Coordinates of C-alpha atoms in Angstrom, one line a residue:
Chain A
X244 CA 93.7 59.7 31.7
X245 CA 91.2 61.0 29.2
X246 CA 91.5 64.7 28.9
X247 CA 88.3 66.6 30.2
X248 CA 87.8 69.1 27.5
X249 CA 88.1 66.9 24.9
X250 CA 85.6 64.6 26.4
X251 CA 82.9 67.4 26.4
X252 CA 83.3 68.2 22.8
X253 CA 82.8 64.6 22.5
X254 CA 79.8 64.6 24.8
X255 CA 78.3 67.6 23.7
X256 CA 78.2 66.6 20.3
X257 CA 76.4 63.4 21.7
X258 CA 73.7 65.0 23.6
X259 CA 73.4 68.3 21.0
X260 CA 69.7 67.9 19.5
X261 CA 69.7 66.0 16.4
X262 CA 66.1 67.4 15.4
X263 CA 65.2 70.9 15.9
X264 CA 63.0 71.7 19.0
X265 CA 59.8 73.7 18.5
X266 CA 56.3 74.7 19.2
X267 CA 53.8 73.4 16.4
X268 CA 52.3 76.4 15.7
X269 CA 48.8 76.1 13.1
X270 CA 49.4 77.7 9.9
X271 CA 46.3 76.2 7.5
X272 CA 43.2 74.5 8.3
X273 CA 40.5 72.9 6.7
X274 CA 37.7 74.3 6.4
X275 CA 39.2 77.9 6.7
X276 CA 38.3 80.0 10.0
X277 CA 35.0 81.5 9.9
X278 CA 33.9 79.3 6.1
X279 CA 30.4 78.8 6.0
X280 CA 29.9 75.9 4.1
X281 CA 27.1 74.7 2.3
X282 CA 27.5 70.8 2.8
X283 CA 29.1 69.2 6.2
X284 CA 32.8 68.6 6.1
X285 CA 34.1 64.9 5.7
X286 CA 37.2 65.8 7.6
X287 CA 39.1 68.8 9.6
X288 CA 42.6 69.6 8.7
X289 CA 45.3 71.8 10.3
X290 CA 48.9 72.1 9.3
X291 CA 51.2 72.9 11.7
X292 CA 54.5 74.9 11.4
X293 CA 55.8 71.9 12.7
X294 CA 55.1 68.1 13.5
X295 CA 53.7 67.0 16.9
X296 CA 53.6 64.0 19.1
X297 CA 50.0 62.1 17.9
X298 CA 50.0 60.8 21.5
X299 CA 49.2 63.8 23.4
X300 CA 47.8 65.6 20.4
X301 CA 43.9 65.6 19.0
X302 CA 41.0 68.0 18.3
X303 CA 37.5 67.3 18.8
X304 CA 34.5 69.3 17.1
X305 CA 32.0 71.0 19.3
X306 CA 28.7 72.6 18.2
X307 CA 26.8 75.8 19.8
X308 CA 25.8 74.5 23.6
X309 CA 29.4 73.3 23.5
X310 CA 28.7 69.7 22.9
X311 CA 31.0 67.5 21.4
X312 CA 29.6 66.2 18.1
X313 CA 32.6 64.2 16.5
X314 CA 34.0 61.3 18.5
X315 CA 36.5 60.0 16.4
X316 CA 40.2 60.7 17.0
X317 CA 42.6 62.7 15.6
X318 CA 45.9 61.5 14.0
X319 CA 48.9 63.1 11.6
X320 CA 48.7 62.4 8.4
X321 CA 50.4 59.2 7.1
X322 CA 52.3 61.6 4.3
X323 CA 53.0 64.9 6.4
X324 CA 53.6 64.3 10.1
X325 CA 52.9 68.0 10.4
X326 CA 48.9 67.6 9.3
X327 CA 46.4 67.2 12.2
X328 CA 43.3 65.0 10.9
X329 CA 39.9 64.5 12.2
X330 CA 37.5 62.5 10.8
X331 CA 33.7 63.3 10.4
X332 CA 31.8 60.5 10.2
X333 CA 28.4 61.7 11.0
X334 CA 26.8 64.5 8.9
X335 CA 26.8 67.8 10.5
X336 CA 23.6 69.7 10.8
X337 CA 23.4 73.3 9.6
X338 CA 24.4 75.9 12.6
X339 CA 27.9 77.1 14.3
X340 CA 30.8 74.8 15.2
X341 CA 34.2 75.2 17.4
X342 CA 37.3 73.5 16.3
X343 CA 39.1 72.9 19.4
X344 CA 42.7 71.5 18.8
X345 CA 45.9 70.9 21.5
X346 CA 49.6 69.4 20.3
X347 CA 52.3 69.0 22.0
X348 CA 55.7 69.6 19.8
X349 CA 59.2 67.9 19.9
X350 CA 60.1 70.0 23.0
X351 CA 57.1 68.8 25.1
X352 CA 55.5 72.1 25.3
X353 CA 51.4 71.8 25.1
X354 CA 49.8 74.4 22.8
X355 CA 45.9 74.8 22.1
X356 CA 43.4 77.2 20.6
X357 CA 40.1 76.6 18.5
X358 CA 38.8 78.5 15.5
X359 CA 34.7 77.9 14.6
X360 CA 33.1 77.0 11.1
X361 CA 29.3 77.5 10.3
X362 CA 27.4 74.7 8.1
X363 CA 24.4 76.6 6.2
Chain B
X130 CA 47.6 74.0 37.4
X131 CA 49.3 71.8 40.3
X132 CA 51.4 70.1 37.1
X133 CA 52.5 73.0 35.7
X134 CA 53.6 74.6 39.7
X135 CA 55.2 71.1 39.2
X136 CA 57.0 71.6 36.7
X137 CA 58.3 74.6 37.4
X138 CA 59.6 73.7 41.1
X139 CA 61.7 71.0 39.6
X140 CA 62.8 73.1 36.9
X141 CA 64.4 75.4 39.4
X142 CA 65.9 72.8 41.3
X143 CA 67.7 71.4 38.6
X144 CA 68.6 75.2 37.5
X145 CA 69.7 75.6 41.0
X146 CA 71.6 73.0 41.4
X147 CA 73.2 72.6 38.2
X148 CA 74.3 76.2 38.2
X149 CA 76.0 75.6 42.1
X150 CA 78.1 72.4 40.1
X151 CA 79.5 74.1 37.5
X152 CA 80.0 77.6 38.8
X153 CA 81.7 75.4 42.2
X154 CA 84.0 73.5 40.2
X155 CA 85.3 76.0 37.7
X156 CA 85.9 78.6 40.8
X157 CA 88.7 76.3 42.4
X158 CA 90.4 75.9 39.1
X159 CA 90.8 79.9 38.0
X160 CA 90.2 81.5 42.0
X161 CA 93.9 81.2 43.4
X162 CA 96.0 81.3 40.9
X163 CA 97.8 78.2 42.2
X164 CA 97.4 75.1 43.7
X165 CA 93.9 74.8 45.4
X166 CA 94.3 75.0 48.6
X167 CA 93.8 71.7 50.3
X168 CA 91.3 73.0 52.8
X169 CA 88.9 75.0 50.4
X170 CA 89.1 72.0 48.1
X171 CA 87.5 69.9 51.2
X172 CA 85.3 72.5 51.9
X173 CA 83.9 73.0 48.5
X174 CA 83.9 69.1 47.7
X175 CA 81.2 68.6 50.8
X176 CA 78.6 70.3 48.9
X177 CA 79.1 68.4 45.9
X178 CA 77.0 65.3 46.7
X179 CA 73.9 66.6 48.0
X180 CA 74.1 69.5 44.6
X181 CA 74.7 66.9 42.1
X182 CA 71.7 64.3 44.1
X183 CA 69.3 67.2 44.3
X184 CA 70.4 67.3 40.4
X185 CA 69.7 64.0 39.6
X186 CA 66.6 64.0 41.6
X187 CA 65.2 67.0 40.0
X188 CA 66.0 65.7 36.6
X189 CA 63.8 63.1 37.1
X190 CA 60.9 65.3 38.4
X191 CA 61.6 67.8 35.6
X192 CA 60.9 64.4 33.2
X193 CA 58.0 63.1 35.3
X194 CA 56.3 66.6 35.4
X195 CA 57.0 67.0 31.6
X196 CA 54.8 63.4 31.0
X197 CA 52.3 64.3 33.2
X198 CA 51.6 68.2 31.6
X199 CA 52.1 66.7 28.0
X200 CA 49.6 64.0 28.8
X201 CA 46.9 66.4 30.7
X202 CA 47.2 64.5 34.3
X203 CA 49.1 63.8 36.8
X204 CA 48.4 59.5 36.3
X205 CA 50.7 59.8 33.2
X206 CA 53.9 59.8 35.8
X207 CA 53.5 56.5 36.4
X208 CA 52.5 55.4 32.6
X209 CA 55.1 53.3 31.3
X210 CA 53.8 53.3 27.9
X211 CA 52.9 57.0 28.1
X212 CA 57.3 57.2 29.5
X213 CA 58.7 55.4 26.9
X214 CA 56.5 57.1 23.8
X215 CA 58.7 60.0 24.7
X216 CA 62.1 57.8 25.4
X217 CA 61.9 56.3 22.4
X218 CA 59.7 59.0 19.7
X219 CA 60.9 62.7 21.3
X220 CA 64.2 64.5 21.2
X221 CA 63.3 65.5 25.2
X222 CA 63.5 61.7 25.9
X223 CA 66.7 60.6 24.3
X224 CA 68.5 64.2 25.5
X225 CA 67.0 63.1 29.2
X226 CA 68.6 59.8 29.1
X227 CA 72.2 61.3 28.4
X228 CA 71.5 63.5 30.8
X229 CA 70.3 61.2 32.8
X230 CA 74.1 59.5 32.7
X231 CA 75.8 62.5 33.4
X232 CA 74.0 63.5 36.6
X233 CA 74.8 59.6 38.0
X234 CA 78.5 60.1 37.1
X235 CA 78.6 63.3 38.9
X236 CA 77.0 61.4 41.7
X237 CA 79.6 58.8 41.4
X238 CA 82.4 61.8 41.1
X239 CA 81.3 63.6 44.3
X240 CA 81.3 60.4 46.5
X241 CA 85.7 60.4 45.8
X242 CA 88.0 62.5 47.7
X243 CA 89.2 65.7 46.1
X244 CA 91.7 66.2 43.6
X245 CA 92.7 68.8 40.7
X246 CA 91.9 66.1 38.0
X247 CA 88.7 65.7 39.9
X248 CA 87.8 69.3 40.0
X249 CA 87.9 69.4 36.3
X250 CA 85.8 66.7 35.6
X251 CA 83.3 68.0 37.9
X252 CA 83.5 71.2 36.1
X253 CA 83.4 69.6 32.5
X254 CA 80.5 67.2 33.3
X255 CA 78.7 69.8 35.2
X256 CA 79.3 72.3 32.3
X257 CA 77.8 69.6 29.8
X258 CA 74.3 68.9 32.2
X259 CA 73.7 72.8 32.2
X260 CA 74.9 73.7 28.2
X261 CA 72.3 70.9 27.3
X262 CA 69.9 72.3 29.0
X263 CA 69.5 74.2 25.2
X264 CA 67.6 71.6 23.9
X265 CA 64.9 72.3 26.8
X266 CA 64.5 76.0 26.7
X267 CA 63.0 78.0 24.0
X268 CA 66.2 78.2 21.4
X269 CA 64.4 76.3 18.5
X270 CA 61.4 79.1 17.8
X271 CA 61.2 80.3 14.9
X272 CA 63.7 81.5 11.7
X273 CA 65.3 78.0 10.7
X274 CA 68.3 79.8 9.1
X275 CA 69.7 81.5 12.4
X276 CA 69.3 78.1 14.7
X277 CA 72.2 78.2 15.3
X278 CA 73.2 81.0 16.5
X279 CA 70.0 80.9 18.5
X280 CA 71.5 77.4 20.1
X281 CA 75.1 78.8 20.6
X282 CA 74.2 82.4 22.2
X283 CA 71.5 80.2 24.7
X284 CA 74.5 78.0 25.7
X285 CA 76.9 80.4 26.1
X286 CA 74.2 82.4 28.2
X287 CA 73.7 78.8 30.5
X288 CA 77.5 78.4 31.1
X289 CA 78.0 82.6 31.8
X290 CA 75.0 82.4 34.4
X291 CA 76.5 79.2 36.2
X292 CA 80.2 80.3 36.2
X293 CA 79.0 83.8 37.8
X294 CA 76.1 82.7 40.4
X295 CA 77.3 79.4 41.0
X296 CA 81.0 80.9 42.1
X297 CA 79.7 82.8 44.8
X298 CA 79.0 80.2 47.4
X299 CA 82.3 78.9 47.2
X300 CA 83.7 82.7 46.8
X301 CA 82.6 83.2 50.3
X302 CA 84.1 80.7 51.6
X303 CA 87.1 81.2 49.8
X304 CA 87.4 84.9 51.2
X305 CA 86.6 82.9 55.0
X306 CA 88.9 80.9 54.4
X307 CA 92.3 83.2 53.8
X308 CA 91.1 86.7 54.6
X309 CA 95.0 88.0 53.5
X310 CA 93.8 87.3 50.7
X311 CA 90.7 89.0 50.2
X312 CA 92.3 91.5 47.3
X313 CA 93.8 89.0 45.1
X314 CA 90.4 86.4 44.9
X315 CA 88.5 89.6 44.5
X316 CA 90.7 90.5 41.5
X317 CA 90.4 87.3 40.3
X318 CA 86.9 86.3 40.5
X319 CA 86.4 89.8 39.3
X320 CA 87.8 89.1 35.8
X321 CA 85.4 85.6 35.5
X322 CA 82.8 87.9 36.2
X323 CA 83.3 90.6 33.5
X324 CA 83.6 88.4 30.8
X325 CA 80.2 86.4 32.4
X326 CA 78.8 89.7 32.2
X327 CA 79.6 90.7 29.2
X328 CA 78.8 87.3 27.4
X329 CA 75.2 87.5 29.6
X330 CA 74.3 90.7 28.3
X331 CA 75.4 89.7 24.9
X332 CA 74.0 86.1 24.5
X333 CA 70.3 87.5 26.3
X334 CA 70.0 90.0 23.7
X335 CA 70.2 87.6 20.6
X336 CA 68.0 85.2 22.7
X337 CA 65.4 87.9 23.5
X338 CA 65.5 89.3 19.9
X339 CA 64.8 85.4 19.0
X340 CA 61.7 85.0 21.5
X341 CA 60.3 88.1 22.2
X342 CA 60.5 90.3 18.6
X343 CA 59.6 93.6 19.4
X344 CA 59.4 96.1 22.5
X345 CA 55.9 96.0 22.1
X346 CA 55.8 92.1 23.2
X347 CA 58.4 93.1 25.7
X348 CA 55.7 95.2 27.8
X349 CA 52.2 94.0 26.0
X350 CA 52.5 90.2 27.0
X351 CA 53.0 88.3 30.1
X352 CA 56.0 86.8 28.8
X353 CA 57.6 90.1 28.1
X354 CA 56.8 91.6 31.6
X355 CA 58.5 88.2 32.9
X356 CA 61.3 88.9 31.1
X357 CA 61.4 92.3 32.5
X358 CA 61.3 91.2 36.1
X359 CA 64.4 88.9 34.8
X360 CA 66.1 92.0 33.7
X361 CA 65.4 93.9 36.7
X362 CA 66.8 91.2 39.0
X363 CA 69.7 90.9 36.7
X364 CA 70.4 94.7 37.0
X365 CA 70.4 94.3 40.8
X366 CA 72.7 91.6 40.7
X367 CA 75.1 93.7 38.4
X368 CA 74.7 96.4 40.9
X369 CA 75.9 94.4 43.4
X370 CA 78.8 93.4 41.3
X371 CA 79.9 96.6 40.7
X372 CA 80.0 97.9 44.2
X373 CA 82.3 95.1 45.2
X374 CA 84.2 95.5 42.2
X375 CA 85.0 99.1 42.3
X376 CA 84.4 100.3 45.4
X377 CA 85.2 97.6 48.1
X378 CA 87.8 95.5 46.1
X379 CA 89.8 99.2 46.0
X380 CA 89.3 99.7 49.4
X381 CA 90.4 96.6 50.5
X382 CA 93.8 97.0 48.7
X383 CA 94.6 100.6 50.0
X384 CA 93.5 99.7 53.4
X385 CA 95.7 98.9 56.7
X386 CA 92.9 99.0 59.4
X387 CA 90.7 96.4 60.7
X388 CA 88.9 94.6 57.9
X389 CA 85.6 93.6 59.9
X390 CA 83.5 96.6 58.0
X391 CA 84.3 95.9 54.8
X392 CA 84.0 91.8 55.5
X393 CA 80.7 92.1 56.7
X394 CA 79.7 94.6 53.7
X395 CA 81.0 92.0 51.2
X396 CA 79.5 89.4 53.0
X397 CA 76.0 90.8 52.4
X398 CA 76.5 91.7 49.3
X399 CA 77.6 88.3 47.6
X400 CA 74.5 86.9 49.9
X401 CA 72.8 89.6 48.2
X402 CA 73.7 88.4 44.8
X403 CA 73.2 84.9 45.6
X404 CA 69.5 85.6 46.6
X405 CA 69.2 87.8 43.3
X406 CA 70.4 85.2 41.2
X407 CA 68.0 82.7 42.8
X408 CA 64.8 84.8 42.1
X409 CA 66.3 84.8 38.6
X410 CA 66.7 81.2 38.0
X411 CA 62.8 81.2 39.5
X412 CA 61.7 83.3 36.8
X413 CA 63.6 81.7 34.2
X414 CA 62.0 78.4 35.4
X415 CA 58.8 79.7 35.0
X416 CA 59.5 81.4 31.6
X417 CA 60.5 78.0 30.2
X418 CA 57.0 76.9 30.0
X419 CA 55.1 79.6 28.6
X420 CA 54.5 80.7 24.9
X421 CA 57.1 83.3 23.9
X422 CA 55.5 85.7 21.7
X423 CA 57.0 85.3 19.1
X424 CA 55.3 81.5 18.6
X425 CA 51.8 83.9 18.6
X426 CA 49.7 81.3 16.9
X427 CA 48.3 82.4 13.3
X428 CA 44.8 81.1 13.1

């Protein structure tokens, strides 16, 4: 008969998370809160503390009546799983924009917020 | 809204009913002192199936919800792609499917009669579903460098909460059982409880220090004030504890008169606890799926 304790050590070390668990959390984006740029953006970068799951992750862009202008979608970063990238394909127009991102990190939890950008 | 109420009902099921398994199982092994009597065993063993099914059953709810609030709607539960993206790409997946085995062996356990050997298997297994529970919980924030000792205190917090509250059910039935002896199981169970105590309070400081950071996000955020109603329930359930401990445990040893009183006092007072450590486990559930404030986003 196996012994019980020694099976849970066993166990335990089997089911013990191999990867840390964590909320991504944004730490840099691209273009900064609150830039006012003189030329639209070509893409919109965030970093995040830490990577996320593409699959229930994105941002879109939004302008002032809360519109959706971009309607491409977001994916990580082929060379740092923690980046967030949105392309721009169209040109924005001058005026104020809204960055609206969600992720959802390793230990499923869903995290949003949005930051806004102006185009001159 | 409805996914996250969800979430959170199956959360608490599976807190619930993982906490009865192992806090059940250990009490047989360290509550008399001796063999376990053959009644109480059979007793105790009865509950066993429907704790560990309503386990397995909320496991998989807890999983379902999880695909559904990570996805946005409620259509994702049945999305096998959508299911095995996190099988196969998250750590929640893989640590679901092991725990996903356990909770059927348990199944398969509870369905044999009663033995010692059994007992302890129960207990182990049990022990293991509810310590890898750390995985799902909020021990991973932030400060890399102090993991883990983030991981072990929220463990050793999981096993101390299920071998207090989940003793009680079978405590009372224990001290139905053989009311001579009331005083010793008292004693007994008494010592199991000081040390879950102790390692509670110790283990839900370091955690709290982790999540919440400061006394100002203890009262300024609705986290904190969540975690406050925790502590306050907690309080009442050490209240509780205490009373029995030194005041009717004492009483019940220098007694020679009828015992009803003090019976029925004790008896309200573990049902008491139980109900306490129930609204706990609620707000824990809850807690689980909100943003600590410590994670307070920086842009």
């Amino acid at each position: 008969m196996m012994r019980p304790r020694l099976t849970f050590v066993a166990l335990l070390a089997l089911l013990a998370p191999t990867t840390t668990f964590a909320h991504p959390v944004p730490k840099t984006a691209t273009p900064k809160p609150n830039a006012v740029l003189s030329a639209s953006p070509t893409e919109i970068r965030i970093g995040f503390s830490e990577g996320f799951v593409p699959a229930f992750s994105g941002m879109e862009v939004d302008d002032a009546s809360g519109k959706a202008v971009v309607t491409a979608t977001a994916s990580a970063d082929p060379s740092d799983d923690k980046v967030m990238i949105l392309p721009v394909t169209a040109k924005l127009a001058a005026g104020a924009y809204t960055v609206k991102w969600h992720a959802v990190g390793d230990d499923t939890h869903h995290v949003s917020g949005h930051y806004s950008f102006q185009v001159k | 809204m409805m996914l996250e109420a969800g979430l959170i009902l199956f959360r608490f099921l599976h807190y619930a009913s993982t906490t009865f398994l192992f806090g059940a199982t250990l009490y047989p092994l360290y509550g008399f002192g001796m063999e376990i009597p053959r009644v109480f065993a059979d007793k105790v063993w009865r509950w066993l199936l429907p704790a560990s099914l309503l386990a397995l059953i909320s496991l998989i709810g807890w999983f379902e919800f999880s695909a559904a609030n990570m996805a946005g709607n409620a259509s994702a539960m049945f999305d096998m792609p959508v299911l095995l993206i996190i099988i196969k790409t998250m750590s929640f997946g893989k640590l679901w499917l092991g725990r996903l085995a356990v909770s059927v062996l348990l199944v398969v356990l509870s369905l044999r009669r009663p033995n010692e050997v059994l007992f302890r298997w129960q207990s182990v297994l049990s022990g293991l579903l509810m310590v890898s529970l750390v995985g799902t919980g909020h021990a991973q924030e932030p400060a890399q460098p102090y993991m883990a000792v983030h991981y072990v205190a929220d463990g050793a917090h999981l096993l101390a909460a299920g071998a207090w509250l989940g003793a009680l059910w079978p405590l009372a039935m224990a001290l139905r059982a053989a009311p001579p002896l009331t005083s010793k199981l008292l004693v007994r169970f008494s010592w199991m409880g000081q040390i879950a105590v102790g390692v509670l309070l110790i283990s839900g400081l370091v955690n709290s220090w982790f999540l919440v950071g400061s006394f100002g996000s203890l009262f300024g955020t609705f986290y904190g004030r969540l975690l406050c109603l925790k502590i306050l329930l907690f309080g009442a359930m050490l209240g509780l504890a205490a009373m029995n401990r030194f005041w009717i445990t004492p009483q019940y040893a220098a007694t020679t008169q009828d015992y009803t009183l003090l019976d029925n006092r004790l008896r309200r007072h573990i049902l008491a606890e139980q109900l306490f450590g129930l609204l706990v486990l609620g707000v824990v559930s809850w807690l689980g799926t909100l943003q600590p404030p410590i994670a307070g986003l920086s842009i």
